[in-house]
Tab-separated table of C-alpha atoms in Angstrom:
chain	number	residue	atom	x	y	z
F	23	UNK	CA	-45.857	22.596	38.531
F	24	UNK	CA	-47.005	24.643	35.550
F	25	UNK	CA	-48.780	23.081	32.608
F	26	UNK	CA	-45.771	23.908	30.472
F	27	UNK	CA	-43.486	22.089	32.921
F	28	UNK	CA	-45.732	19.013	32.901
F	29	UNK	CA	-45.798	19.060	29.123
F	30	UNK	CA	-42.024	19.260	28.925
F	31	UNK	CA	-41.635	16.408	31.422
F	32	UNK	CA	-44.094	14.213	29.538
F	33	UNK	CA	-42.431	15.068	26.245
F	34	UNK	CA	-39.044	14.121	27.668
F	35	UNK	CA	-40.455	10.859	29.000
F	36	UNK	CA	-41.839	10.104	25.561
F	37	UNK	CA	-38.446	10.578	23.967
F	38	UNK	CA	-36.846	8.248	26.500
F	39	UNK	CA	-39.474	5.609	25.818
F	40	UNK	CA	-38.932	5.899	22.095
F	41	UNK	CA	-35.202	5.258	22.308
F	42	UNK	CA	-33.736	4.947	25.773
F	43	UNK	CA	-29.997	4.317	25.756
F	44	UNK	CA	-28.771	0.869	26.709
F	45	UNK	CA	-26.329	0.322	29.535
F	46	UNK	CA	-23.229	-0.849	27.667
F	47	UNK	CA	-21.798	-3.945	29.294
F	48	UNK	CA	-18.277	-5.140	28.654
F	49	UNK	CA	-17.964	-8.461	26.814
F	50	UNK	CA	-14.755	-10.487	26.800
F	51	UNK	CA	-13.939	-13.417	24.527
F	52	UNK	CA	-10.939	-15.538	23.586
F	53	UNK	CA	-9.602	-14.491	20.188
F	54	UNK	CA	-7.034	-15.641	17.654
F	55	UNK	CA	-5.386	-12.952	15.524
F	56	UNK	CA	-3.560	-13.831	12.288
F	57	UNK	CA	-0.825	-11.291	11.397
F	58	UNK	CA	-0.185	-10.559	7.711
F	59	UNK	CA	2.026	-13.168	5.990
F	60	UNK	CA	4.741	-10.603	5.248
F	61	UNK	CA	5.370	-10.115	8.968
F	62	UNK	CA	6.519	-13.698	9.461
F	63	UNK	CA	4.790	-13.675	12.861
F	64	UNK	CA	2.801	-16.621	14.269
F	65	UNK	CA	-0.902	-16.412	15.216
F	66	UNK	CA	-1.597	-14.548	18.427
F	67	UNK	CA	-3.923	-15.908	21.139
F	68	UNK	CA	-5.483	-13.226	23.316
F	69	UNK	CA	-8.622	-11.731	24.802
F	70	UNK	CA	-10.812	-9.115	23.184
F	71	UNK	CA	-12.827	-6.774	25.401
F	72	UNK	CA	-15.688	-4.871	23.776
F	73	UNK	CA	-18.518	-2.539	24.782
F	74	UNK	CA	-21.583	-2.436	22.525
F	75	UNK	CA	-23.862	0.592	22.833
F	76	UNK	CA	-27.355	0.811	21.313
F	77	UNK	CA	-30.805	2.085	22.355
F	78	UNK	CA	-32.466	-0.147	24.932
F	79	UNK	CA	-35.883	0.363	23.326
F	80	UNK	CA	-37.016	1.332	19.852
F	81	UNK	CA	-39.792	0.676	17.340
F	82	UNK	CA	-40.121	-1.202	14.087
F	83	UNK	CA	-39.071	1.130	11.310
F	84	UNK	CA	-36.493	2.962	13.428
F	85	UNK	CA	-32.903	3.124	12.254
F	86	UNK	CA	-30.676	2.868	15.288
F	87	UNK	CA	-26.976	3.528	15.659
F	88	UNK	CA	-24.803	0.786	17.116
F	89	UNK	CA	-21.337	1.566	18.505
F	90	UNK	CA	-18.572	-1.008	19.032
F	91	UNK	CA	-15.885	0.237	21.421
F	92	UNK	CA	-12.794	-1.942	21.613
F	93	UNK	CA	-11.666	-1.681	25.217
F	94	UNK	CA	-8.796	-4.086	24.585
F	95	UNK	CA	-7.687	-5.739	21.354
F	96	UNK	CA	-6.497	-9.337	21.506
F	97	UNK	CA	-3.075	-8.558	20.067
F	98	UNK	CA	-0.518	-5.850	20.672
F	99	UNK	CA	1.554	-3.941	18.171
F	100	UNK	CA	4.505	-6.379	18.088
F	101	UNK	CA	8.128	-5.464	18.474
F	102	UNK	CA	8.557	-4.585	14.786
F	103	UNK	CA	7.545	-0.996	13.956
F	104	UNK	CA	6.205	2.072	15.713
F	105	UNK	CA	2.847	2.827	14.114
F	106	UNK	CA	2.297	6.412	13.060
F	107	UNK	CA	-0.673	8.566	13.981
F	108	UNK	CA	-3.878	7.881	12.018
F	109	UNK	CA	-2.643	4.758	10.220
F	110	UNK	CA	-4.862	2.140	11.922
F	111	UNK	CA	-8.415	1.385	10.777
F	112	UNK	CA	-10.693	-1.271	12.335
F	113	UNK	CA	-13.598	-3.068	10.686
F	114	UNK	CA	-15.730	-5.831	12.188
F	115	UNK	CA	-18.912	-7.888	12.087
F	116	UNK	CA	-21.670	-7.668	14.699
F	117	UNK	CA	-24.142	-10.552	14.931
F	118	UNK	CA	-27.802	-9.496	15.158
F	119	UNK	CA	-30.053	-12.292	16.519
F	120	UNK	CA	-33.505	-12.781	17.993
F	121	UNK	CA	-36.529	-11.165	16.361
F	122	UNK	CA	-34.265	-10.024	13.537
F	123	UNK	CA	-31.079	-11.607	12.216
F	124	UNK	CA	-28.234	-10.029	10.300
F	125	UNK	CA	-24.476	-9.641	10.073
F	126	UNK	CA	-23.937	-5.935	10.659
F	127	UNK	CA	-20.764	-4.537	9.084
F	128	UNK	CA	-19.011	-2.165	11.482
F	129	UNK	CA	-16.374	0.371	10.513
F	130	UNK	CA	-14.222	2.855	12.360
F	131	UNK	CA	-12.244	5.828	11.072
F	132	UNK	CA	-8.504	5.701	10.541
F	133	UNK	CA	-7.801	7.565	13.763
F	134	UNK	CA	-5.248	6.577	16.392
F	135	UNK	CA	-2.439	8.090	18.433
F	136	UNK	CA	1.117	6.963	17.675
F	137	UNK	CA	1.433	3.353	18.854
F	138	UNK	CA	4.941	2.290	19.940
F	139	UNK	CA	6.310	-1.179	19.358
F	140	UNK	CA	5.224	-3.836	21.847
F	141	UNK	CA	2.320	-1.781	23.199
F	142	UNK	CA	-1.482	-2.235	23.161
F	143	UNK	CA	-3.309	-1.498	19.937
F	144	UNK	CA	-5.566	1.545	20.081
F	145	UNK	CA	-8.611	1.185	17.830
F	146	UNK	CA	-11.203	3.810	17.006
F	147	UNK	CA	-14.883	3.165	17.791
F	148	UNK	CA	-16.696	1.316	15.030
F	149	UNK	CA	-20.231	2.364	14.109
F	150	UNK	CA	-23.091	1.225	11.918
F	151	UNK	CA	-26.830	1.822	11.536
F	152	UNK	CA	-29.424	-0.939	11.819
F	153	UNK	CA	-32.947	-0.703	10.385
F	154	UNK	CA	-35.394	-2.483	12.700
F	155	UNK	CA	-37.809	-4.718	10.812
F	156	UNK	CA	-39.598	-6.907	13.381
F	157	UNK	CA	-40.980	-6.539	16.923
F	158	UNK	CA	-39.419	-8.412	19.826
F	159	UNK	CA	-35.992	-8.541	21.359
F	160	UNK	CA	-32.794	-8.496	19.357
F	161	UNK	CA	-29.296	-9.155	20.682
F	162	UNK	CA	-26.101	-7.574	19.415
F	163	UNK	CA	-22.962	-9.719	19.714
F	164	UNK	CA	-19.433	-8.744	18.665
F	165	UNK	CA	-17.560	-11.181	16.449
F	166	UNK	CA	-14.598	-11.154	14.076
F	167	UNK	CA	-12.712	-7.956	13.338
F	168	UNK	CA	-9.826	-6.828	11.149
F	169	UNK	CA	-7.125	-4.238	11.775
F	170	UNK	CA	-5.683	-2.445	8.752
F	171	UNK	CA	-2.412	-0.525	9.012
F	172	UNK	CA	-1.737	1.757	6.043
F	173	UNK	CA	1.991	2.528	6.439
F	174	UNK	CA	4.666	1.748	5.473
F	175	UNK	CA	2.641	-0.708	3.377
F	176	UNK	CA	-1.003	-1.692	3.738
F	177	UNK	CA	-1.492	-4.935	5.664
F	178	UNK	CA	-4.246	-6.758	7.527
F	179	UNK	CA	-4.419	-8.557	10.838
F	180	UNK	CA	-7.536	-10.725	11.085
F	181	UNK	CA	-9.002	-11.580	14.508
F	182	UNK	CA	-11.774	-14.117	15.146
F	183	UNK	CA	-13.465	-15.497	18.280
F	184	UNK	CA	-12.280	-18.863	19.580
F	185	UNK	CA	-15.310	-19.398	21.847
F	186	UNK	CA	-19.018	-18.580	21.974
F	187	UNK	CA	-19.454	-14.847	22.595
F	188	UNK	CA	-22.097	-13.402	24.886
F	189	UNK	CA	-24.363	-10.595	23.586
F	190	UNK	CA	-23.098	-7.105	24.264
F	191	UNK	CA	-26.504	-5.384	24.158
F	192	UNK	CA	-30.224	-6.164	23.893
F	193	UNK	CA	-32.800	-3.947	22.184
F	194	UNK	CA	-36.540	-4.256	22.822
F	195	UNK	CA	-38.356	-3.465	19.588
F	196	UNK	CA	-42.035	-2.450	19.777
F	197	UNK	CA	-44.583	-2.358	16.958
F	198	UNK	CA	-44.139	0.823	14.952
F	199	UNK	CA	-46.484	3.576	16.002
F	200	UNK	CA	-45.590	6.915	14.872
F	201	UNK	CA	-42.402	7.930	14.673
F	202	UNK	CA	-39.910	9.483	16.834
F	203	UNK	CA	-37.142	7.034	16.500
F	204	UNK	CA	-34.160	6.108	18.452
F	205	UNK	CA	-30.941	7.915	18.683
F	206	UNK	CA	-29.735	9.724	15.637
F	207	UNK	CA	-26.722	8.133	14.134
F	208	UNK	CA	-23.579	9.932	13.220
F	209	UNK	CA	-21.600	9.295	10.179
F	210	UNK	CA	-19.718	6.035	10.192
F	211	UNK	CA	-16.656	8.158	9.760
F	212	UNK	CA	-14.471	5.758	7.962
F	213	UNK	CA	-11.921	7.778	6.115
F	214	UNK	CA	-10.472	6.040	3.134
F	215	UNK	CA	-10.862	2.304	3.395
F	216	UNK	CA	-7.308	1.831	2.420
F	217	UNK	CA	-5.955	-0.177	-0.459
F	218	UNK	CA	-6.427	-3.674	0.728
F	219	UNK	CA	-8.377	-5.537	3.299
F	220	UNK	CA	-8.388	-5.778	7.006
F	221	UNK	CA	-5.624	-4.777	9.264
F	222	UNK	CA	-2.313	-5.416	10.760
F	223	UNK	CA	-0.887	-5.210	14.172
F	224	UNK	CA	2.431	-6.160	12.718
F	225	UNK	CA	3.044	-2.719	11.475
F	226	UNK	CA	4.476	-3.957	8.220
F	227	UNK	CA	1.695	-2.174	6.809
F	228	UNK	CA	1.013	-2.279	4.477
F	229	UNK	CA	-0.447	-4.056	0.835
F	230	UNK	CA	-2.107	-4.000	-1.363
F	231	UNK	CA	-2.813	-0.586	-1.758
F	232	UNK	CA	-3.309	0.040	-5.313
F	233	UNK	CA	-0.125	0.602	-7.211
F	234	UNK	CA	0.468	2.303	-10.483
F	235	UNK	CA	1.770	5.586	-11.573
F	236	UNK	CA	0.585	8.927	-10.548
F	237	UNK	CA	1.466	11.414	-13.193
F	238	UNK	CA	2.082	11.185	-16.882
F	239	UNK	CA	5.368	12.240	-18.245
F	240	UNK	CA	8.641	11.938	-16.499
F	241	UNK	CA	9.693	14.913	-14.539
F	242	UNK	CA	13.114	14.854	-13.002
F	243	UNK	CA	15.047	16.953	-10.616
F	244	UNK	CA	18.207	16.703	-12.609
F	245	UNK	CA	19.205	19.969	-14.129
F	246	UNK	CA	22.425	18.798	-15.672
F	247	UNK	CA	22.965	16.271	-18.396
F	248	UNK	CA	23.483	13.058	-16.489
F	249	UNK	CA	23.776	10.972	-19.578
F	250	UNK	CA	27.409	11.720	-20.289
F	251	UNK	CA	28.422	14.549	-22.542
F	252	UNK	CA	29.608	12.917	-25.692
F	253	UNK	CA	28.311	9.444	-26.208
F	254	UNK	CA	31.034	8.791	-28.714
F	255	UNK	CA	31.785	5.552	-30.400
F	256	UNK	CA	33.481	4.063	-27.366
F	257	UNK	CA	30.508	4.463	-25.047
F	258	UNK	CA	27.514	4.309	-27.340
F	259	UNK	CA	25.648	1.346	-28.653
F	260	UNK	CA	24.297	1.118	-32.171
F	261	UNK	CA	24.156	4.453	-33.970
F	262	UNK	CA	20.911	4.726	-35.857
F	263	UNK	CA	18.339	6.919	-37.453
F	264	UNK	CA	19.234	6.827	-41.108
F	265	UNK	CA	19.640	4.401	-43.954
F	266	UNK	CA	16.214	2.844	-43.515
F	267	UNK	CA	17.121	1.031	-40.299
F	268	UNK	CA	14.286	0.935	-37.730
F	269	UNK	CA	15.524	-1.262	-34.861
F	270	UNK	CA	18.483	-0.198	-32.725
F	271	UNK	CA	19.986	-2.258	-29.924
F	272	UNK	CA	21.899	-0.478	-27.213
F	273	UNK	CA	24.931	-1.652	-25.300
F	274	UNK	CA	24.481	-3.242	-21.876
F	275	UNK	CA	26.004	-0.941	-19.272
F	276	UNK	CA	26.651	-1.484	-15.574
F	277	UNK	CA	24.897	1.163	-13.483
F	278	UNK	CA	26.007	1.829	-9.892
F	279	UNK	CA	22.800	3.122	-8.307
F	280	UNK	CA	22.490	5.009	-5.027
F	281	UNK	CA	19.103	4.049	-3.623
F	282	UNK	CA	16.781	5.540	-1.036
F	283	UNK	CA	14.954	2.469	0.247
F	284	UNK	CA	12.518	1.662	3.070
F	285	UNK	CA	15.479	0.143	4.922
F	286	UNK	CA	17.847	3.074	4.445
F	287	UNK	CA	20.339	4.338	1.873
F	288	UNK	CA	21.914	1.527	-0.141
F	289	UNK	CA	24.254	1.038	-3.091
F	290	UNK	CA	23.299	-1.282	-5.939
F	291	UNK	CA	24.704	-2.314	-9.312
F	292	UNK	CA	22.513	-3.373	-12.214
F	293	UNK	CA	23.152	-4.150	-15.920
F	294	UNK	CA	20.851	-2.099	-18.168
F	295	UNK	CA	20.316	-1.992	-21.943
F	296	UNK	CA	18.259	0.620	-23.852
F	297	UNK	CA	16.811	-0.406	-27.231
F	298	UNK	CA	14.854	1.744	-29.696
F	299	UNK	CA	12.484	1.214	-32.617
F	300	UNK	CA	11.953	4.097	-35.059
F	301	UNK	CA	8.314	5.123	-35.383
F	302	UNK	CA	8.057	8.040	-37.802
F	303	UNK	CA	10.143	10.791	-36.251
F	304	UNK	CA	9.799	9.258	-32.780
F	305	UNK	CA	11.415	6.228	-31.160
F	306	UNK	CA	9.711	3.545	-29.074
F	307	UNK	CA	12.089	2.757	-26.239
F	308	UNK	CA	12.522	-0.496	-24.326
F	309	UNK	CA	14.776	-0.638	-21.264
F	310	UNK	CA	15.902	-4.147	-20.414
F	311	UNK	CA	17.555	-5.585	-17.329
F	312	UNK	CA	19.576	-8.795	-17.300
F	313	UNK	CA	17.506	-11.806	-16.380
F	314	UNK	CA	17.457	-12.325	-12.648
F	315	UNK	CA	18.773	-15.482	-11.068
F	316	UNK	CA	17.697	-14.230	-7.643
F	317	UNK	CA	14.855	-15.936	-5.805
F	318	UNK	CA	12.112	-13.921	-4.137
F	319	UNK	CA	12.725	-13.440	-0.394
F	320	UNK	CA	8.990	-13.439	0.412
F	321	UNK	CA	5.546	-13.912	-1.107
F	322	UNK	CA	4.796	-11.000	-3.458
F	323	UNK	CA	1.081	-10.456	-4.269
F	324	UNK	CA	-0.019	-9.875	-7.857
F	325	UNK	CA	-0.207	-6.273	-9.100
F	326	UNK	CA	1.816	-4.963	-6.185
F	327	UNK	CA	5.141	-3.837	-7.679
F	328	UNK	CA	5.592	-1.258	-10.466
F	329	UNK	CA	8.955	0.005	-11.814
F	330	UNK	CA	9.684	3.123	-13.882
F	331	UNK	CA	12.748	5.063	-15.073
F	332	UNK	CA	13.679	8.484	-16.427
F	333	UNK	CA	16.016	7.772	-19.365
F	334	UNK	CA	18.621	10.567	-19.552
F	335	UNK	CA	19.243	12.273	-22.907
F	336	UNK	CA	22.585	13.720	-23.963
F	337	UNK	CA	24.546	14.739	-27.020
F	338	UNK	CA	22.386	16.889	-29.298
F	339	UNK	CA	19.258	16.467	-27.177
F	340	UNK	CA	18.598	17.239	-23.537
F	341	UNK	CA	16.016	16.138	-20.987
F	342	UNK	CA	14.505	12.856	-19.882
F	343	UNK	CA	12.156	10.220	-21.264
F	344	UNK	CA	9.779	8.409	-18.914
F	345	UNK	CA	9.537	4.636	-19.328
F	346	UNK	CA	7.674	2.198	-17.110
F	347	UNK	CA	6.943	-1.476	-16.733
F	348	UNK	CA	3.785	-3.406	-15.838
F	349	UNK	CA	2.991	-4.640	-12.375
F	350	UNK	CA	3.574	-8.313	-11.713
F	351	UNK	CA	0.550	-10.142	-13.171
F	352	UNK	CA	0.896	-13.223	-11.012
F	353	UNK	CA	1.846	-13.664	-7.361
F	354	UNK	CA	5.473	-14.573	-6.817
F	355	UNK	CA	6.033	-17.220	-4.176
F	356	UNK	CA	8.928	-17.078	-1.782
F	357	UNK	CA	11.825	-18.953	-3.325
F	358	UNK	CA	10.592	-18.607	-6.925
F	359	UNK	CA	12.761	-16.804	-9.512
F	360	UNK	CA	11.874	-13.160	-10.054
F	361	UNK	CA	11.284	-12.171	-13.677
F	362	UNK	CA	12.246	-8.612	-14.537
F	363	UNK	CA	9.784	-6.625	-16.696
F	364	UNK	CA	10.807	-4.421	-19.619
F	365	UNK	CA	10.245	-0.681	-19.224
F	366	UNK	CA	8.732	1.063	-22.249
F	367	UNK	CA	7.946	4.603	-23.382
F	368	UNK	CA	8.176	6.947	-26.388
F	369	UNK	CA	11.049	9.319	-27.149
F	370	UNK	CA	10.130	12.380	-29.220
F	371	UNK	CA	13.416	14.069	-30.161
F	372	UNK	CA	13.773	17.774	-29.470
F	373	UNK	CA	16.990	18.299	-31.406
F	374	UNK	CA	18.646	17.181	-34.635
F	375	UNK	CA	21.975	15.378	-34.528
F	376	UNK	CA	23.461	12.530	-32.565
F	377	UNK	CA	21.546	12.069	-29.303
F	378	UNK	CA	22.557	9.670	-26.543
F	379	UNK	CA	20.407	7.681	-24.136
F	380	UNK	CA	21.624	6.575	-20.710
F	381	UNK	CA	19.954	4.865	-17.734
F	382	UNK	CA	18.496	7.473	-15.390
F	383	UNK	CA	16.634	7.619	-12.083
F	384	UNK	CA	14.869	4.350	-11.304
F	385	UNK	CA	11.681	4.345	-9.195
F	386	UNK	CA	10.002	1.293	-7.677
F	387	UNK	CA	6.521	1.624	-6.208
F	388	UNK	CA	5.610	-1.315	-4.016
F	389	UNK	CA	2.552	-1.603	-1.795
F	390	UNK	CA	2.426	2.029	-0.797
F	391	UNK	CA	6.183	2.614	-0.525
F	392	UNK	CA	8.647	4.154	-2.981
F	393	UNK	CA	12.281	3.265	-3.578
F	394	UNK	CA	14.288	5.757	-5.656
F	395	UNK	CA	17.662	4.850	-7.197
F	396	UNK	CA	19.878	7.540	-8.748
F	397	UNK	CA	22.743	6.715	-11.152
F	398	UNK	CA	26.119	8.487	-11.032
F	399	UNK	CA	26.614	11.640	-13.083
F	400	UNK	CA	29.052	9.830	-15.402
F	401	UNK	CA	26.792	6.865	-16.153
F	402	UNK	CA	27.719	5.224	-19.445
F	403	UNK	CA	25.732	5.738	-22.643
F	404	UNK	CA	23.752	2.696	-23.769
F	405	UNK	CA	22.470	3.942	-27.154
F	406	UNK	CA	23.225	6.713	-29.659
F	407	UNK	CA	20.636	7.753	-32.263
F	408	UNK	CA	20.579	10.070	-35.255
F	409	UNK	CA	17.583	12.262	-34.422
F	410	UNK	CA	15.532	14.952	-36.132
F	411	UNK	CA	13.784	17.546	-33.981
F	412	UNK	CA	10.029	16.988	-33.629
F	413	UNK	CA	7.413	19.525	-32.522
F	414	UNK	CA	7.042	19.312	-28.760
F	415	UNK	CA	10.202	17.241	-28.493
F	416	UNK	CA	12.430	16.704	-25.497
F	417	UNK	CA	15.201	19.277	-25.909
F	418	UNK	CA	15.290	21.885	-23.200
F	419	UNK	CA	17.851	20.691	-20.736
F	420	UNK	CA	15.848	20.993	-17.520
F	421	UNK	CA	13.815	17.928	-16.793
F	422	UNK	CA	10.601	17.267	-18.603
F	423	UNK	CA	11.173	15.441	-21.805
F	424	UNK	CA	8.698	13.642	-23.961
F	425	UNK	CA	7.200	10.600	-22.342
F	426	UNK	CA	4.059	9.098	-23.654
F	427	UNK	CA	4.315	5.737	-21.968
F	428	UNK	CA	1.015	4.087	-21.146
F	429	UNK	CA	-0.174	5.194	-17.716
F	430	UNK	CA	1.838	7.769	-15.828
F	431	UNK	CA	4.616	6.560	-13.651
F	432	UNK	CA	6.154	7.965	-10.551
F	433	UNK	CA	7.828	11.296	-10.482
F	434	UNK	CA	11.540	10.681	-10.481
F	435	UNK	CA	12.808	13.474	-8.329
F	436	UNK	CA	15.718	11.414	-7.117
F	437	UNK	CA	14.724	11.400	-3.476
F	438	UNK	CA	11.127	10.945	-2.381
F	439	UNK	CA	10.647	7.945	-0.111
F	440	UNK	CA	7.818	7.017	2.166
F	441	UNK	CA	8.872	7.415	5.776
F	442	UNK	CA	8.791	3.935	7.253
F	443	UNK	CA	10.577	4.325	10.544
F	444	UNK	CA	12.222	0.985	9.876
F	445	UNK	CA	15.694	0.496	11.163
F	446	UNK	CA	16.149	-2.769	13.063
F	447	UNK	CA	16.045	-6.501	12.390
F	448	UNK	CA	12.330	-6.620	13.149
F	449	UNK	CA	11.681	-3.943	10.582
F	450	UNK	CA	13.712	-5.842	8.035
F	451	UNK	CA	11.596	-8.892	8.693
F	452	UNK	CA	8.363	-6.958	8.328
F	453	UNK	CA	9.603	-5.161	5.220
F	454	UNK	CA	11.165	-8.171	3.528
F	455	UNK	CA	8.748	-7.831	0.637
F	456	UNK	CA	9.603	-4.193	0.062
F	457	UNK	CA	13.312	-4.922	0.160
F	458	UNK	CA	12.722	-7.740	-2.295
F	459	UNK	CA	11.092	-5.441	-4.822
F	460	UNK	CA	14.380	-3.655	-5.331
F	461	UNK	CA	15.823	-6.965	-6.492
F	462	UNK	CA	12.926	-7.192	-8.954
F	463	UNK	CA	14.447	-4.363	-10.928
F	464	UNK	CA	18.126	-4.855	-10.306
F	465	UNK	CA	18.376	-8.538	-11.095
F	466	UNK	CA	21.022	-10.846	-9.784
F	467	UNK	CA	23.658	-8.185	-9.248
F	468	UNK	CA	21.633	-5.982	-6.913
F	469	UNK	CA	23.803	-6.678	-3.950
F	470	UNK	CA	22.606	-4.569	-1.044
F	471	UNK	CA	19.696	-6.560	0.399
F	472	UNK	CA	20.725	-8.652	3.456
F	473	UNK	CA	19.241	-11.921	2.210
F	474	UNK	CA	20.638	-14.039	5.010
F	475	UNK	CA	18.966	-11.872	7.640
F	476	UNK	CA	15.686	-11.860	5.741
F	477	UNK	CA	15.630	-15.598	5.279
F	478	UNK	CA	16.571	-16.175	8.872
F	479	UNK	CA	13.643	-14.037	10.036
F	480	UNK	CA	10.953	-15.827	8.054
């Protein structure tokens, strides 16, 4: 053999000694998985099978990559929803023991094939890097893990061992000498960590993803004046704008909404009142809904539901005014009354004369889903105001409008709805919270949600 060949062989042997790959052995352990509360499902008892891969040998000072491959998760995707591609993200904790101790946070990317109902969960490989700090042997043992599902709402399923778990890999760590280290680690690859914690096999995905509006100003797809054409004395509320008056209360009108919801197209009726307070040449608007006497069908987390509306202008002015309400500050327990928030925004008139204000497209953002409710073209006028055109005002007829409400709300295009794939009783059970958020806006007379079925599924 040539000297060059010997040198190459010795060099290769040196690399293997520095960080020789471990033989990944499969570890199985009894596991309990807790589905998200919204699913209404009981804890699941099952077996988790895992392979842990890491270098068999390394040196102090090396940073090694550890890979957790879930061969079999303890729980299946239950018979509730088909999970879409790339909606499942695993995270977990690996116990490091022996010469060095630590809880190593593992994370996998949100990558998965479509997962049908009642079929095994498919989890991406979780990875992490471990800096070796002491000589000797260390063991790597899989432990608890979470499964986050991002659609139709973000939810977590939390799985934990129910027995002592055997190590999945052992690494022999030598005193640091010079430096070629173990295997090079790839990126942990965790795409967005999602809005809330952990994961969900229940496919009700969803939570806590952060809610709130996306864009400022209220765009609308409506090209025509949906606020009624005249707003005369019979249909209008208080007429205001002159004589020193500053506060104007509108008339409560019944609005028959057509809603695109996570459980399909529904009809709903809600009483709405639009009030105004003159502020210079502008008007501060407040949209009020009748107090609800409906109880919540499920636990609703704090800061998870946000309503907004595009108030339709008519008469002298044209366009829309965006108003929005706050998210729920406190959690709402199942069975507790739902309080309906006021929606507020600023109307900057774009025309002089008598302008009318009518309830427009209503949008409800809840835990990553959107429900859009569109009123009929002949919706009644709630308020008529004497207005004077202001620079940059609303008149223009095609969408837009002046809307300087606090933080932007949803775009009210009259249609957009997250695709949930929900259509059966199981989906209704898993999406009970989302269905309940529609009641949050509509109050007691929102009639389309099948409360008996929801309560029976809890």
